[in-house]
Amino acid sequence: MTSQVSSPAEQADETVVGEQRKAAGAKDVRRLDRVIIRFAGDSGDGMQLTGDRFTSETASFGNDLSTLPNFPAEIRAPAGTLPGVSSFQLHFADHDILTPGDAPNVLVAMNPAALKANIGDLPRGAEVIVNTDEFTKRAMQKVGYDTSPLEDGSLDGYHVHPVPLTTLTVEALKEFALTRKEAERSKNMFALGLLSWMYHRPTEGTEKFLRSKFAKKPDIAAANIAAFRAGWNFGETTEDFAVSYEVAPAATAFPPGVYRNISGNLALSYGLVAASRQADLPLYLGSYPITPASDILHELSRHKNFGVRTFQAEDEIAGIGAALGAAFGGSLAVTTTSGPGVALKSETIGLAVSLELPLLIVDIQRGGPSTGLPTKTEQADLLQAMYGRNGEAPVPVVAPRTPADCFDAALEAARIALTYRTPVFLLSDGYLANGSEPWRIPDIEELPDLRTQFAQGPNHTLDDGSEVFWPYKRDPQTLARPWAVPGTPGLEHRIGGIEKQDGTGNISYDPANHDFMVRTRQAKIDGIDVPDVDVDDPHGATVLVLGWGSTYGPITAAVRRLRRAGESVAQAHLRHLNPFPPNLGSVLERYDKVVIPEMNLGQLATLIRAKYLVDAHSYNQVNGMPFKAEQLAAALKEAIDG
């Protein structure tokens, strides 16, 4: 699959539909197999809402899709400046796609800053819709335009549509009792209406959404709907848009089922709720808000009817402390955060390792170090998850590969935590968290049974024949210790961070016991049952590209591109990063060269080299953005030829 396509006006396989329409004076409709659209404007222009609504209607229409929201970290960045530009990119198609696309075919630029920040990403021939009302001398000078790009010929390589969006919106809303400033806020809905006409998107869902969103302000709801309809009508009547486009539903891309559009954080939240129900345990979230993980706290707080209890703590340490206490009390316990929060939680994670209690640590990775790039994506917390604690404190690590896969990854992390009585890291990232794609809603029968048995009574017989409860007496298969709910008669036991005696759980400073307990905790993690890694290698390649997490989409798109060009390359993608799949060593040995693309400086590559003594080749990017399929394809081609 190619994730970068030519502009709608130039696409080779487009079909002009309906010569009869032309004879009747109607506009042409051209069919496309895929389109990449980017909405861009100030962070206060509603670009994320506009993109989200276009995405929702596209999902309801049945297209496959992938999105890339991109916004500044500041709550309200300086208006009209390059750092203040917010954008939302959507790739939708009539077939299976994997990425938000390398380059937009259509750019909607709400002001000069949005145009300047994004024009470099567009291929020649792309459509550019600009809000001419914002191209004032002062606004252009603010971003370094000495002359108007709409007049100096710099955009001659593009199909430019100058549209006075602000003026048209205000004119459309003159019957409403709104100030000009209030009316101008609806220009994003005018733009959404225009693009909805241009690509034949459904409209009922957006109008229903606006009525619901502004239910307490019906005049505002009516004004936004009027602006949305005005944008649609403008596309239908203006001579500047002589063609509209159709992208058929992706009828063959999905297995049968009921689908919805879902973001990574929403899918992860639903996965946690489903895990709680499948385990028949209450779900407890102890959390402190942090970008880009806060949406999980917001979403789970809506589901008290499913036995979910959310606690917004005063800081990261209190959040995980409360979650660990809930685990001790018999709940499916979760704490959510990002990289900086993991650093603060590390001592309590070590305590959870010592206590051997099930706890999910959800890390939605972002650019670092320190505060870093809060709204940008990165994969740089892998080594922190593996080793970021004092002492030998091994923790399983699970990583989803797509937004929808966050649901299944949450269930898998819960399975490991509950079965093996251990904290588990779930490593998502900002790209997955905020991006979205279609998700098939599973049947209940498809979900795993996660029920676990609490300790009910004594489990050990002393030499004198008396029966006692030993909190560290282990299951011979999993090495998990019993989970005893506080208050259960006869199961009183001591917990704490000081080393425990094997079996009894009494405090122990004995060197031999400490050595045994350290090795036993490691053996428990090493012995976790995880599936073999699947290898996609239809042509017997000599080069393997190995990835983890959110690089799945770009890697797969690049591999497909190379195979269409006649190249042979194998692909494998890891969900389980600790322990690694049992067949990974033998897989790596089969290939002359292993290439590992990562959005860090080579953390998985470091682990692979250390464990398997394989000379893995890193291909790294740390610019806060996901890989592009084209750049990965070029890097893999170089590896194949080298």
XYZ file of C-alpha atoms in Angstrom:
642
model
C 0.000 0.000 0.000
C 1.168 3.512 -0.783
C 0.245 5.978 1.926
C 1.227 8.989 -0.144
C -1.023 9.562 -3.150
C -1.281 12.149 -5.868
C -3.806 14.957 -5.631
C -7.462 14.276 -6.434
C -7.074 16.324 -9.632
C -4.188 14.169 -10.871
C -4.867 10.677 -9.543
C -4.372 8.196 -12.369
C -7.115 5.755 -11.491
C -9.894 8.266 -10.906
C -13.091 7.784 -12.930
C -15.313 10.613 -14.100
C -18.884 9.661 -13.334
C -22.006 10.796 -15.145
C -21.630 12.635 -18.414
C -25.391 13.075 -18.181
C -24.876 15.211 -15.074
C -22.591 17.508 -17.037
C -25.247 17.870 -19.752
C -27.795 18.745 -17.096
C -25.510 21.394 -15.608
C -24.603 19.373 -12.525
C -21.016 19.163 -11.278
C -18.772 16.248 -12.074
C -18.218 13.541 -9.509
C -14.887 11.726 -9.587
C -14.207 8.471 -7.813
C -11.001 8.057 -5.824
C -9.630 5.083 -3.939
C -8.170 7.175 -1.097
C -7.671 10.758 0.080
C -5.529 12.466 2.726
C -6.960 15.695 4.169
C -5.338 18.026 6.698
C -7.269 20.730 8.566
C -4.952 23.405 9.997
C -5.466 26.631 11.927
C -4.927 28.302 15.267
C -5.286 26.124 18.340
C -8.513 28.042 19.024
C -9.985 27.491 15.545
C -11.526 24.124 16.371
C -9.413 22.038 14.003
C -9.468 18.985 16.269
C -13.266 19.142 16.516
C -13.566 19.651 12.757
C -11.312 16.697 12.027
C -13.058 14.544 14.581
C -16.471 15.226 13.053
C -15.235 14.547 9.517
C -13.678 11.334 10.816
C -16.873 10.215 12.542
C -18.924 10.710 9.392
C -16.267 8.936 7.342
C -16.358 5.973 9.721
C -20.156 5.809 9.561
C -19.903 5.835 5.755
C -17.782 2.689 5.923
C -14.341 3.835 4.801
C -11.171 2.537 6.373
C -9.363 5.424 8.016
C -6.414 6.535 10.102
C -5.926 9.895 11.790
C -3.111 12.075 13.114
C -4.096 14.940 15.434
C -1.217 17.386 15.963
C -1.515 20.305 18.352
C 0.658 22.550 20.535
C 1.277 21.811 24.193
C 0.110 25.246 25.314
C -3.558 25.468 26.276
C -3.801 28.609 24.141
C -0.695 29.190 22.078
C -0.111 32.689 20.617
C -2.712 33.316 17.912
C -1.453 33.518 14.359
C 2.025 32.149 15.117
C 3.733 29.029 13.815
C 4.020 27.441 17.294
C 0.269 27.960 17.722
C -0.777 25.949 14.660
C -3.041 22.976 15.339
C -3.770 20.386 12.666
C -5.738 17.210 12.123
C -4.857 14.787 9.308
C -7.209 12.084 8.085
C -6.471 9.340 5.555
C -9.560 7.478 4.338
C -9.913 4.870 1.625
C -12.023 2.207 -0.032
C -9.494 -0.444 1.047
C -7.338 -1.443 3.989
C -4.941 1.328 5.104
C -2.497 1.525 7.982
C -1.257 5.108 8.420
C -2.572 8.691 8.380
C -0.618 9.148 5.153
C 2.730 10.675 4.340
C 1.491 13.848 2.621
C -1.932 15.520 2.367
C -3.794 15.735 -0.916
C -5.933 18.510 0.537
C -4.931 21.257 2.975
C -7.492 23.515 4.609
C -5.509 26.502 5.931
C -7.436 28.847 8.198
C -4.686 31.512 8.357
C -1.179 32.350 7.064
C 0.515 30.483 9.920
C -1.378 27.298 9.065
C -0.391 27.632 5.414
C 3.284 28.249 6.128
C 3.546 25.482 8.731
C 2.044 22.847 6.434
C 2.668 23.754 2.796
C 6.046 22.021 2.801
C 4.323 18.671 3.411
C 2.121 18.884 0.313
C 2.965 17.223 -3.005
C 2.694 19.325 -6.129
C -0.836 19.354 -7.480
C -2.483 19.125 -4.064
C -5.651 21.075 -3.309
C -5.214 24.082 -0.978
C -8.272 25.775 0.493
C -7.323 29.045 2.218
C -9.362 31.408 4.333
C -8.508 34.651 2.527
C -10.064 36.808 5.271
C -7.133 36.018 7.547
C -4.424 36.959 5.038
C -3.982 40.495 6.314
C -0.644 42.280 6.110
C -0.092 42.014 9.874
C -1.001 38.321 10.000
C 1.330 37.496 7.134
C 4.216 39.504 8.579
C 3.805 37.645 11.882
C 4.891 34.406 10.203
C 7.489 35.907 7.852
C 5.562 36.458 4.624
C 6.875 39.641 3.000
C 4.340 39.318 0.208
C 1.055 37.466 0.007
C 1.601 33.820 -0.989
C -1.806 34.009 -2.655
C -0.468 36.587 -5.101
C 3.301 36.117 -5.478
C 3.203 32.871 -7.465
C 4.666 30.695 -4.715
C 1.550 28.489 -4.771
C 1.424 28.038 -8.543
C 2.211 24.339 -8.210
C -0.985 23.719 -6.243
C -4.694 23.924 -6.954
C -5.539 26.896 -4.720
C -9.119 27.688 -3.730
C -9.327 31.136 -2.089
C -12.431 31.192 0.089
C -13.420 34.076 2.425
C -14.501 31.610 5.110
C -14.945 34.190 7.866
C -16.998 36.591 5.762
C -19.203 33.836 4.376
C -19.800 32.442 7.850
C -20.751 35.804 9.321
C -23.076 36.432 6.370
C -24.723 33.039 6.805
C -25.372 33.760 10.486
C -26.614 37.354 10.222
C -30.145 36.297 11.169
C -28.864 35.056 14.535
C -28.423 37.384 17.501
C -24.674 36.875 17.619
C -21.808 39.307 17.784
C -19.374 39.189 14.883
C -16.800 37.489 17.120
C -19.310 34.827 18.125
C -20.318 34.241 14.511
C -16.689 33.943 13.405
C -16.208 31.002 15.760
C -18.420 28.913 13.470
C -16.093 29.204 10.479
C -14.723 25.753 11.213
C -18.242 24.372 10.729
C -18.480 26.212 7.398
C -15.202 24.575 6.360
C -16.493 21.201 7.550
C -19.656 21.640 5.490
C -17.627 22.519 2.397
C -15.362 19.463 2.761
C -18.368 17.267 3.547
C -19.896 18.322 0.214
C -16.595 17.932 -1.595
C -16.222 14.287 -0.463
C -19.880 13.278 -0.145
C -19.756 12.751 3.592
C -22.954 12.120 5.572
C -24.284 15.147 7.459
C -26.930 13.811 9.846
C -24.430 12.710 12.478
C -22.717 16.108 12.641
C -26.009 17.978 12.995
C -27.095 15.576 15.730
C -23.742 16.056 17.456
C -24.069 19.853 17.380
C -27.581 19.729 18.832
C -26.326 17.510 21.633
C -23.124 19.472 22.305
C -24.975 22.772 22.579
C -28.197 21.390 24.043
C -28.181 24.074 26.748
C -27.515 26.784 24.147
C -29.953 26.058 21.313
C -29.162 29.342 19.530
C -25.476 28.392 19.316
C -26.419 24.918 18.108
C -28.654 26.384 15.421
C -25.948 28.835 14.345
C -23.331 26.091 13.988
C -25.740 23.928 11.994
C -26.542 26.913 9.779
C -22.819 27.513 9.175
C -22.320 23.813 8.413
C -25.171 23.838 5.894
C -23.922 27.094 4.378
C -20.530 25.481 3.735
C -22.222 22.547 2.031
C -24.348 24.856 -0.110
C -21.333 26.979 -1.015
C -19.598 23.925 -2.424
C -22.698 23.015 -4.375
C -23.149 26.471 -5.927
C -19.738 28.112 -6.304
C -17.944 27.831 -9.635
C -14.555 27.476 -7.919
C -15.351 23.874 -6.970
C -16.366 22.267 -10.267
C -15.760 18.701 -9.087
C -16.662 16.701 -6.025
C -15.212 13.315 -5.121
C -16.445 9.930 -3.984
C -14.460 7.398 -1.949
C -16.487 4.204 -1.755
C -16.874 2.255 1.497
C -14.124 -0.253 2.233
C -16.492 -3.182 1.818
C -13.789 -5.834 1.513
C -11.343 -4.424 4.083
C -13.153 -5.596 7.212
C -14.438 -8.940 8.470
C -18.204 -8.994 9.107
C -19.271 -7.271 12.290
C -20.355 -4.041 13.912
C -17.740 -1.296 13.703
C -17.162 2.110 15.214
C -14.422 4.703 15.022
C -12.226 4.618 18.113
C -9.126 6.344 19.444
C -6.348 4.530 21.258
C -7.129 5.985 24.670
C -10.825 5.192 24.302
C -10.074 1.644 23.182
C -7.695 1.211 26.117
C -10.355 2.494 28.520
C -12.915 0.063 27.136
C -10.343 -2.716 27.355
C -9.806 -2.008 31.045
C -13.549 -2.056 31.714
C -13.899 -5.301 29.761
C -10.997 -6.838 31.697
C -12.681 -5.878 34.952
C -15.932 -7.525 33.885
C -14.172 -10.646 32.593
C -12.228 -10.923 35.849
C -15.361 -10.260 37.915
C -13.399 -7.656 39.863
C -14.079 -3.982 40.514
C -11.861 -1.650 38.482
C -9.938 0.994 40.412
C -7.981 3.785 38.749
C -5.605 5.886 40.813
C -4.318 8.626 38.560
C -2.996 12.152 38.202
C -3.791 14.101 34.998
C -0.951 14.219 32.493
C -0.847 14.631 28.709
C -1.511 12.424 26.758
C -2.969 9.974 29.316
C -5.660 12.154 30.889
C -8.392 10.992 28.496
C -8.353 7.565 30.151
C -9.152 9.112 33.532
C -11.906 11.190 31.935
C -13.428 8.193 30.166
C -13.282 5.717 33.047
C -14.919 8.258 35.356
C -18.042 7.914 33.176
C -18.466 4.204 33.891
C -19.422 3.920 37.543
C -22.299 1.702 36.410
C -19.708 -0.971 35.586
C -18.184 -0.876 39.052
C -15.404 1.489 38.041
C -13.982 3.758 40.717
C -11.687 6.589 39.676
C -9.522 8.632 42.022
C -7.821 11.814 40.821
C -4.961 12.081 43.269
C -2.959 15.148 44.291
C 0.158 13.828 42.549
C 1.583 10.847 40.673
C 2.909 9.123 43.788
C -0.439 9.295 45.557
C -2.170 7.973 42.443
C -0.150 4.780 42.244
C -0.117 4.384 46.017
C -3.914 4.355 46.050
C -3.971 1.931 43.120
C -1.582 -0.458 44.862
C -3.747 -0.309 47.976
C -6.758 -1.184 45.835
C -4.851 -4.168 44.421
C -4.155 -5.353 47.962
C -7.880 -4.997 48.626
C -8.897 -7.240 45.729
C -9.519 -4.829 42.841
C -8.207 -4.814 39.306
C -5.967 -1.813 39.927
C -4.681 0.607 37.306
C -2.608 3.774 37.281
C -2.211 5.912 34.145
C 0.545 8.353 33.309
C 3.252 9.356 30.846
C 7.047 9.254 31.054
C 7.561 11.958 33.709
C 4.936 10.299 35.888
C 6.599 6.899 35.557
C 9.730 8.421 37.060
C 7.740 9.531 40.096
C 5.940 6.204 40.408
C 9.076 4.063 40.182
C 9.495 3.454 43.920
C 5.915 2.238 44.276
C 6.289 0.039 41.192
C 9.236 -1.567 42.964
C 7.034 -2.021 46.025
C 4.412 -3.742 43.855
C 7.139 -6.086 42.575
C 8.072 -6.937 46.149
C 4.460 -7.360 47.265
C 3.687 -9.394 44.115
C 0.284 -7.844 43.527
C -1.481 -7.331 40.173
C -1.218 -3.708 39.045
C -1.440 -2.173 35.560
C 0.864 0.775 34.869
C -0.364 2.467 31.699
C 2.328 4.679 30.171
C 1.157 6.803 27.231
C 4.613 7.766 26.019
C 5.461 11.264 24.813
C 8.545 13.187 23.759
C 11.104 13.769 26.502
C 13.231 14.096 28.556
C 11.648 16.018 31.428
C 8.544 17.877 30.245
C 9.856 17.513 26.700
C 7.158 17.515 24.025
C 3.909 16.825 25.902
C 1.667 16.641 22.815
C 4.105 14.829 20.502
C 4.829 11.130 20.233
C 7.873 9.018 21.080
C 8.781 5.445 22.106
C 11.552 6.362 24.506
C 10.252 4.818 27.752
C 11.025 1.178 26.942
C 14.246 0.990 28.937
C 12.620 2.971 31.751
C 9.829 0.381 31.884
C 12.356 -2.447 31.801
C 14.902 -1.151 34.299
C 13.753 2.129 35.840
C 13.689 0.886 39.437
C 16.218 0.187 42.171
C 17.311 -3.394 42.663
C 16.296 -6.343 40.542
C 12.636 -5.520 39.931
C 11.461 -7.246 36.726
C 8.121 -6.162 35.242
C 6.314 -7.563 32.167
C 5.897 -5.083 29.298
C 3.080 -5.154 26.726
C 2.710 -2.734 23.793
C -0.302 -2.230 21.464
C 0.354 -1.620 17.785
C -2.703 0.338 16.583
C -5.396 2.488 18.241
C -7.944 -0.339 18.116
C -5.350 -2.849 19.359
C -5.179 -0.908 22.638
C -8.366 -2.741 23.624
C -6.809 -6.187 23.220
C -3.507 -5.094 24.754
C -5.338 -3.947 27.900
C -6.969 -7.360 28.214
C -3.609 -9.077 27.719
C -1.902 -6.895 30.325
C -4.690 -7.697 32.783
C -4.359 -11.430 32.065
C -0.672 -11.383 32.891
C -1.096 -9.233 36.006
C -3.876 -11.385 37.451
C -2.410 -14.761 36.522
C 1.131 -14.075 37.686
C 0.479 -11.545 40.514
C 2.743 -8.866 39.144
C 2.666 -5.248 38.072
C 2.551 -4.953 34.268
C 3.573 -2.057 32.033
C 1.266 -1.204 29.154
C 3.228 1.023 26.753
C 1.100 3.061 24.383
C 2.107 6.469 22.978
C 0.662 9.796 21.883
C 0.258 8.691 18.258
C -1.903 5.727 19.252
C -3.669 7.558 22.073
C -5.001 10.410 19.936
C -5.160 8.648 16.570
C -8.222 6.672 15.541
C -9.323 3.881 13.212
C -12.333 1.563 12.738
C -12.747 -1.048 15.467
C -14.870 -4.153 15.286
C -16.850 -4.419 18.505
C -16.167 -7.947 19.803
C -18.789 -10.348 21.074
C -18.614 -11.120 24.784
C -17.902 -14.766 23.925
C -14.667 -13.711 22.217
C -13.201 -12.133 25.348
C -10.858 -14.151 27.594
C -11.977 -15.495 30.956
C -9.859 -13.547 33.460
C -11.429 -14.807 36.673
C -8.936 -15.530 39.407
C -9.339 -17.361 42.674
C -8.738 -15.523 45.938
C -7.193 -17.448 48.814
C -9.960 -18.971 50.926
C -8.140 -20.651 53.796
C -4.896 -22.203 55.045
C -2.524 -23.451 52.347
C 0.342 -24.997 54.331
C 0.718 -27.660 57.004
C 3.434 -27.245 59.628
C 5.494 -30.083 61.044
C 3.222 -30.232 64.073
C 0.201 -30.751 61.819
C -1.314 -27.324 62.255
C -2.647 -25.588 59.139
C -1.533 -22.031 58.417
C -1.674 -19.472 55.620
C 1.605 -18.728 53.890
C 1.321 -15.573 51.735
C 4.404 -16.437 49.671
C 3.688 -20.077 48.970
C 3.673 -20.286 45.189
C 1.694 -21.923 42.427
C 4.165 -24.424 40.930
C 3.152 -23.526 37.356
C 3.033 -19.717 37.473
C 5.124 -19.044 40.623
C 2.334 -16.639 41.629
C 1.710 -16.208 45.320
C -1.844 -16.416 46.717
C -4.025 -13.294 46.639
C -5.681 -12.913 50.010
C -8.287 -10.196 50.461
C -7.820 -8.278 53.738
C -10.417 -9.203 56.321
C -10.644 -12.842 55.316
C -10.567 -14.782 58.630
C -7.335 -16.678 59.183
C -5.499 -15.094 56.266
C -3.848 -12.242 58.092
C -0.395 -11.539 56.648
C 2.275 -8.874 56.584
C 3.129 -6.772 53.532
C 5.827 -4.157 53.017
C 8.920 -3.325 51.045
C 11.470 -5.155 53.202
C 12.502 -8.533 51.834
C 10.205 -11.413 52.751
C 11.041 -14.925 53.738
C 10.076 -17.458 51.124
C 6.741 -19.001 51.996
C 6.006 -17.369 55.345
C 6.321 -13.749 54.219
C 8.139 -12.841 57.427
C 10.800 -10.141 57.238
C 14.125 -11.712 56.305
C 17.671 -10.378 56.054
C 19.106 -13.802 55.292
C 21.471 -13.543 52.264
C 20.518 -16.931 50.864
C 16.806 -16.128 51.123
C 17.256 -12.780 49.370
C 19.160 -14.462 46.552
C 16.394 -17.043 46.233
C 13.585 -14.453 46.228
C 15.311 -12.247 43.638
C 15.839 -15.209 41.332
C 12.294 -16.474 41.914
C 10.724 -13.118 41.015
C 12.818 -13.063 37.837
C 11.907 -16.664 37.022
C 8.227 -15.805 37.399
C 8.502 -13.072 34.766
C 10.689 -15.188 32.492
C 8.136 -17.989 32.684
C 5.108 -15.927 31.637
C 3.223 -17.698 28.877
C 3.226 -15.436 25.804
C 2.533 -16.490 22.207
C 5.192 -16.893 19.550
C 5.859 -13.884 17.363
C 4.336 -14.210 13.890
C 6.599 -13.611 10.901
C 5.235 -12.315 7.608
C 7.705 -13.638 5.034
C 6.005 -14.872 1.846
C 9.133 -14.846 -0.338
C 11.970 -16.187 1.845
C 13.638 -12.841 2.512
C 17.108 -12.303 3.931
C 16.169 -9.026 5.652
C 13.765 -8.867 8.609
C 12.228 -5.616 9.817
C 11.333 -5.926 13.506
C 9.149 -3.372 15.256
C 7.111 -2.751 18.362
C 4.252 -0.471 19.336
C 2.922 2.228 17.044
C 5.538 1.717 14.327
C 3.382 -1.157 13.047
C 1.386 0.957 10.593
C 4.302 2.754 8.893
C 6.432 -0.408 8.839
C 3.666 -2.497 7.272
C 2.901 0.224 4.723
C 6.596 0.410 3.803
C 6.868 -3.380 3.506
C 3.826 -3.497 1.219
C 5.323 -0.759 -0.930
C 8.607 -2.634 -1.301
C 6.923 -5.929 -2.127
C 4.868 -4.283 -4.861
C 8.145 -3.042 -6.283
C 9.449 -6.616 -6.402
C 11.592 -6.559 -3.261
C 11.666 -9.350 -0.704
C 11.492 -8.331 2.961
C 10.145 -10.063 6.076
C 8.263 -8.394 8.914
C 7.655 -9.230 12.575
C 6.100 -7.061 15.258
C 6.395 -7.492 19.018
C 3.550 -7.067 21.474
C 5.423 -8.688 24.370
C 8.681 -6.918 25.214
C 9.278 -8.613 28.555
C 9.439 -11.516 28.347
C 10.144 -11.755 24.649
C 8.222 -14.409 22.661
C 9.871 -17.828 23.086
C 10.588 -18.241 19.363
C 12.143 -14.795 18.848
C 15.740 -16.045 19.036
C 15.208 -18.682 16.366
C 13.387 -16.150 14.171
C 16.266 -13.695 14.337
C 18.790 -16.386 13.441
C 17.046 -17.025 10.114
C 17.919 -13.631 8.651
C 21.141 -12.110 7.422
C 20.093 -8.645 8.523
C 17.621 -7.365 11.124
C 16.438 -3.745 10.931
C 14.619 -2.201 13.916
C 12.850 1.144 13.316
C 12.053 2.975 16.552
C 10.973 6.436 17.655
C 13.917 6.570 20.044
C 17.676 6.130 19.731
C 17.621 2.335 19.611
C 16.172 0.957 22.855
C 14.667 -2.271 21.515
C 17.757 -2.752 19.375
C 19.864 -2.532 22.537
C 17.771 -5.234 24.222
C 17.859 -7.477 21.147
C 21.635 -7.171 20.801
C 22.160 -7.903 24.489
C 19.880 -10.939 24.715
C 20.363 -12.605 21.338
C 23.829 -11.359 20.282
C 22.330 -10.231 16.974
C 23.879 -7.283 15.142
C 20.554 -5.504 14.796
C 20.563 -2.323 12.711
C 18.703 0.633 14.198
C 16.718 3.125 12.184
C 15.730 5.919 14.545
C 13.607 9.056 14.623
C 12.930 11.374 17.565
C 11.225 14.409 16.017
C 7.917 13.965 17.829
C 6.140 12.646 14.729
C 5.430 9.098 13.515
C 7.468 7.546 10.726
C 6.425 8.087 7.130
C 6.038 4.979 4.993
C 8.137 6.472 2.217
C 11.152 7.128 4.434
C 10.953 3.644 5.958
C 10.683 2.069 2.520
C 13.843 3.919 1.451
C 15.711 2.796 4.585
C 14.645 -0.828 4.119
C 15.570 -0.745 0.433
C 19.045 0.409 1.458
C 19.267 -2.476 3.930
C 18.207 -4.958 1.256
C 20.731 -3.639 -1.250
C 23.511 -3.345 1.326
